[in-house]
Amino acid sequence: MADTMHFSLVSPERSLASMQVTEVLIPGAEGDLTAMPQHSPTITTLRPGVLRATGPEGVVEYVVTGGFAEISTDGVTVLAERAMARNDVSQDDFDSMVQEAAEAHGKARETFQNQPGPVDDAAKLLADMVAMGTHIGMSTKQSSL
């Protein structure tokens, strides 16, 4: 069994990571999972959260807001809707992400009246965004959340 695997993280703006790692903690929509070398092939959707890659040089963390992760026996490829190195996330960045999620929730409530599915999905996205912020030491400035 190999000691490391290849990990790559790509957002629409750029490639954020391409490195050898021993494990990747993925914030999956159905729950967190850890991919390690020789992992069974899997594809999962992402929820807002912190993605953690551990390699020979240490741990690197990224904030992701959604997307997909493809796990193969050779490695992990993450295609994120939005991704930033955790250390680069400012309070303004976090506020912007929460505001976008709050607006999506408001729009879903207007558009899908009496249809709980889409409204519940938007509410979960907003709650996951707020929880991610708490995890990285940020707080929302909006008292209505």
GROMACS .gro file of C-alpha atoms in nm:
model
  145
    1MET     CA    1   0.000   0.000   0.000
    2ALA     CA    2   0.132   0.344  -0.093
    3ASP     CA    3   0.213   0.590   0.184
    4THR     CA    4   0.082   0.893  -0.005
    5MET     CA    5  -0.162   0.983  -0.279
    6HIS     CA    6  -0.211   1.282  -0.506
    7PHE     CA    7  -0.448   1.559  -0.393
    8SER     CA    8  -0.566   1.845  -0.611
    9LEU     CA    9  -0.806   2.127  -0.531
   10VAL     CA   10  -0.947   2.344  -0.807
   11SER     CA   11  -1.195   2.631  -0.798
   12PRO     CA   12  -1.334   2.821  -1.098
   13GLU     CA   13  -1.074   3.093  -1.038
   14ARG     CA   14  -0.762   2.881  -1.001
   15SER     CA   15  -0.585   2.568  -0.890
   16LEU     CA   16  -0.525   2.594  -0.516
   17ALA     CA   17  -0.340   2.270  -0.442
   18SER     CA   18  -0.158   1.987  -0.611
   19MET     CA   19   0.044   1.779  -0.366
   20GLN     CA   20   0.118   1.441  -0.217
   21VAL     CA   21  -0.081   1.370   0.100
   22THR     CA   22  -0.146   1.089   0.344
   23GLU     CA   23  -0.511   1.180   0.401
   24VAL     CA   24  -0.779   1.433   0.309
   25LEU     CA   25  -1.070   1.517   0.542
   26ILE     CA   26  -1.364   1.612   0.318
   27PRO     CA   27  -1.675   1.802   0.436
   28GLY     CA   28  -1.926   1.589   0.248
   29ALA     CA   29  -2.291   1.681   0.212
   30GLU     CA   30  -2.384   1.343   0.362
   31GLY     CA   31  -2.120   1.370   0.635
   32ASP     CA   32  -1.746   1.416   0.670
   33LEU     CA   33  -1.517   1.149   0.533
   34THR     CA   34  -1.145   1.088   0.530
   35ALA     CA   35  -0.983   0.964   0.211
   36MET     CA   36  -0.654   0.778   0.240
   37PRO     CA   37  -0.430   0.602  -0.015
   38GLN     CA   38  -0.604   0.311  -0.189
   39HIS     CA   39  -0.950   0.439  -0.085
   40SER     CA   40  -1.243   0.284  -0.268
   41PRO     CA   41  -1.358   0.498  -0.560
   42THR     CA   42  -1.625   0.745  -0.447
   43ILE     CA   43  -1.780   1.069  -0.564
   44THR     CA   44  -1.943   1.299  -0.310
   45THR     CA   45  -2.086   1.648  -0.302
   46LEU     CA   46  -1.940   1.904  -0.065
   47ARG     CA   47  -2.109   2.120   0.194
   48PRO     CA   48  -1.959   2.443   0.327
   49GLY     CA   49  -1.677   2.348   0.559
   50VAL     CA   50  -1.307   2.304   0.614
   51LEU     CA   51  -1.119   2.059   0.392
   52ARG     CA   52  -0.798   1.936   0.557
   53ALA     CA   53  -0.508   1.779   0.365
   54THR     CA   54  -0.237   1.608   0.568
   55GLY     CA   55   0.094   1.531   0.404
   56PRO     CA   56   0.463   1.484   0.473
   57GLU     CA   57   0.502   1.862   0.516
   58GLY     CA   58   0.211   1.900   0.760
   59VAL     CA   59  -0.154   1.999   0.752
   60VAL     CA   60  -0.305   2.248   0.509
   61GLU     CA   61  -0.666   2.364   0.546
   62TYR     CA   62  -0.901   2.516   0.291
   63VAL     CA   63  -1.248   2.666   0.326
   64VAL     CA   64  -1.487   2.532   0.061
   65THR     CA   65  -1.847   2.634  -0.001
   66GLY     CA   66  -1.963   2.343  -0.215
   67GLY     CA   67  -1.868   2.134  -0.515
   68PHE     CA   68  -1.763   1.774  -0.567
   69ALA     CA   69  -1.486   1.542  -0.453
   70GLU     CA   70  -1.375   1.244  -0.660
   71ILE     CA   71  -1.181   0.982  -0.467
   72SER     CA   72  -0.995   0.712  -0.656
   73THR     CA   73  -0.733   0.457  -0.561
   74ASP     CA   74  -0.475   0.706  -0.695
   75GLY     CA   75  -0.587   1.015  -0.506
   76VAL     CA   76  -0.844   1.288  -0.447
   77THR     CA   77  -0.960   1.561  -0.682
   78VAL     CA   78  -1.183   1.835  -0.543
   79LEU     CA   79  -1.374   2.070  -0.770
   80ALA     CA   80  -1.496   2.344  -0.538
   81GLU     CA   81  -1.754   2.612  -0.612
   82ARG     CA   82  -1.545   2.848  -0.402
   83ALA     CA   83  -1.227   2.768  -0.212
   84MET     CA   84  -0.969   2.964  -0.016
   85ALA     CA   85  -0.679   2.875   0.208
   86ARG     CA   86  -0.817   2.891   0.561
   87ASN     CA   87  -0.554   3.144   0.667
   88ASP     CA   88  -0.658   3.375   0.381
   89VAL     CA   89  -1.026   3.399   0.485
   90SER     CA   90  -1.104   3.739   0.631
   91GLN     CA   91  -1.415   3.847   0.820
   92ASP     CA   92  -1.523   4.033   0.504
   93ASP     CA   93  -1.488   3.713   0.297
   94PHE     CA   94  -1.693   3.521   0.550
   95ASP     CA   95  -1.959   3.794   0.569
   96SER     CA   96  -1.986   3.785   0.188
   97MET     CA   97  -2.032   3.406   0.186
   98VAL     CA   98  -2.300   3.424   0.458
   99GLN     CA   99  -2.476   3.709   0.279
  100GLU     CA  100  -2.489   3.508  -0.046
  101ALA     CA  101  -2.632   3.207   0.140
  102ALA     CA  102  -2.887   3.428   0.321
  103GLU     CA  103  -2.998   3.582  -0.010
  104ALA     CA  104  -3.032   3.234  -0.165
  105HIS     CA  105  -3.244   3.128   0.133
  106GLY     CA  106  -3.465   3.437   0.101
  107LYS     CA  107  -3.511   3.381  -0.271
  108ALA     CA  108  -3.599   3.014  -0.216
  109ARG     CA  109  -3.860   3.114   0.044
  110GLU     CA  110  -4.019   3.357  -0.203
  111THR     CA  111  -4.000   3.127  -0.506
  112PHE     CA  112  -4.098   2.799  -0.342
  113GLN     CA  113  -4.376   2.894  -0.104
  114ASN     CA  114  -4.530   2.585   0.058
  115GLN     CA  115  -4.258   2.366  -0.097
  116PRO     CA  116  -4.028   2.274   0.191
  117GLY     CA  117  -3.761   2.083  -0.009
  118PRO     CA  118  -3.582   2.373  -0.182
  119VAL     CA  119  -3.636   2.605   0.117
  120ASP     CA  120  -3.496   2.343   0.355
  121ASP     CA  121  -3.194   2.294   0.127
  122ALA     CA  122  -3.125   2.669   0.125
  123ALA     CA  123  -3.169   2.687   0.502
  124LYS     CA  124  -2.921   2.400   0.548
  125LEU     CA  125  -2.670   2.574   0.321
  126LEU     CA  126  -2.699   2.889   0.534
  127ALA     CA  127  -2.667   2.691   0.859
  128ASP     CA  128  -2.362   2.503   0.726
  129MET     CA  129  -2.203   2.834   0.623
  130VAL     CA  130  -2.255   2.981   0.971
  131ALA     CA  131  -2.122   2.661   1.135
  132MET     CA  132  -1.812   2.671   0.912
  133GLY     CA  133  -1.750   3.029   1.024
  134THR     CA  134  -1.775   2.928   1.387
  135HIS     CA  135  -1.527   2.648   1.321
  136ILE     CA  136  -1.270   2.890   1.176
  137GLY     CA  137  -1.326   3.157   1.442
  138MET     CA  138  -1.555   3.393   1.250
  139SER     CA  139  -1.893   3.519   1.359
  140THR     CA  140  -2.191   3.650   1.167
  141LYS     CA  141  -2.275   4.018   1.189
  142GLN     CA  142  -2.638   3.953   1.104
  143SER     CA  143  -2.856   3.914   1.412
  144SER     CA  144  -3.142   3.767   1.206
  145LEU     CA  145  -2.953   3.446   1.124
   0.00000   0.00000   0.00000
